[in-house]
Short mmCIF file of C-alpha atoms in Angstrom, two decimals:
data_model
loop_
_atom_site.label_atom_id
_atom_site.label_comp_id
_atom_site.label_asym_id
_atom_site.label_seq_id
_atom_site.Cartn_x
_atom_site.Cartn_y
_atom_site.Cartn_z
CA UNK A 1 -138.11 185.13 -80.25
CA UNK A 2 -141.17 183.19 -79.09
CA UNK A 3 -142.72 186.16 -77.35
CA UNK A 4 -142.85 188.26 -80.51
CA UNK A 5 -143.79 185.41 -82.88
CA UNK A 6 -146.79 184.09 -80.96
CA UNK A 7 -148.14 187.30 -79.40
CA UNK A 8 -151.00 187.67 -81.91
CA UNK A 9 -151.91 183.98 -82.30
CA UNK A 10 -151.47 183.83 -86.09
CA UNK A 11 -148.42 181.57 -86.05
CA UNK A 12 -149.99 179.53 -83.25
CA UNK A 13 -153.10 178.82 -85.36
CA UNK A 14 -151.00 177.81 -88.35
CA UNK A 15 -148.72 175.67 -86.17
CA UNK A 16 -151.67 173.77 -84.70
CA UNK A 17 -152.94 172.98 -88.19
CA UNK A 18 -149.50 171.86 -89.27
CA UNK A 19 -148.96 169.62 -86.24
CA UNK A 20 -152.43 168.08 -86.44
CA UNK A 21 -152.19 167.55 -90.20
CA UNK A 22 -155.07 169.70 -91.45
CA UNK A 23 -155.55 173.05 -93.16
CA UNK A 24 -156.89 175.86 -91.01
CA UNK A 25 -159.24 178.01 -93.13
CA UNK A 26 -157.90 181.54 -93.30
CA UNK A 27 -161.35 183.02 -92.63
CA UNK A 28 -161.44 181.40 -89.16
CA UNK A 29 -158.85 183.76 -87.68
CA UNK A 30 -157.40 187.23 -88.31
CA UNK A 31 -154.22 187.11 -90.39
CA UNK A 32 -153.37 190.71 -89.54
CA UNK A 33 -155.00 191.46 -86.19
CA UNK A 34 -155.47 195.19 -85.67
CA UNK A 35 -156.51 195.29 -82.03
CA UNK A 36 -156.27 193.33 -78.79
CA UNK A 37 -159.67 191.64 -79.25
CA UNK A 38 -158.63 190.14 -82.57
CA UNK A 39 -155.42 188.83 -81.02
CA UNK A 40 -157.40 187.26 -78.17
CA UNK A 41 -159.74 185.66 -80.70
CA UNK A 42 -156.77 184.13 -82.54
CA UNK A 43 -155.25 182.69 -79.37
CA UNK A 44 -158.62 181.34 -78.21
CA UNK A 45 -159.14 179.73 -81.61
CA UNK A 46 -155.69 178.13 -81.42
CA UNK A 47 -156.59 176.65 -78.03
CA UNK A 48 -159.82 175.28 -79.53
CA UNK A 49 -157.72 173.55 -82.17
CA UNK A 50 -155.61 171.94 -79.43
CA UNK A 51 -158.62 170.15 -77.95
#
């Protein structure tokens, strides 16, 4: 289910690195986001990787 897999941005960050062919450092995003702000940070970071 896409809605549950990408809701926190973790898989989205890893997918962007995989599609672009580079390693995304694990310290750049929250692997286990605990609150809404951390999830927003992950999604925003994934959008930065898309540019």
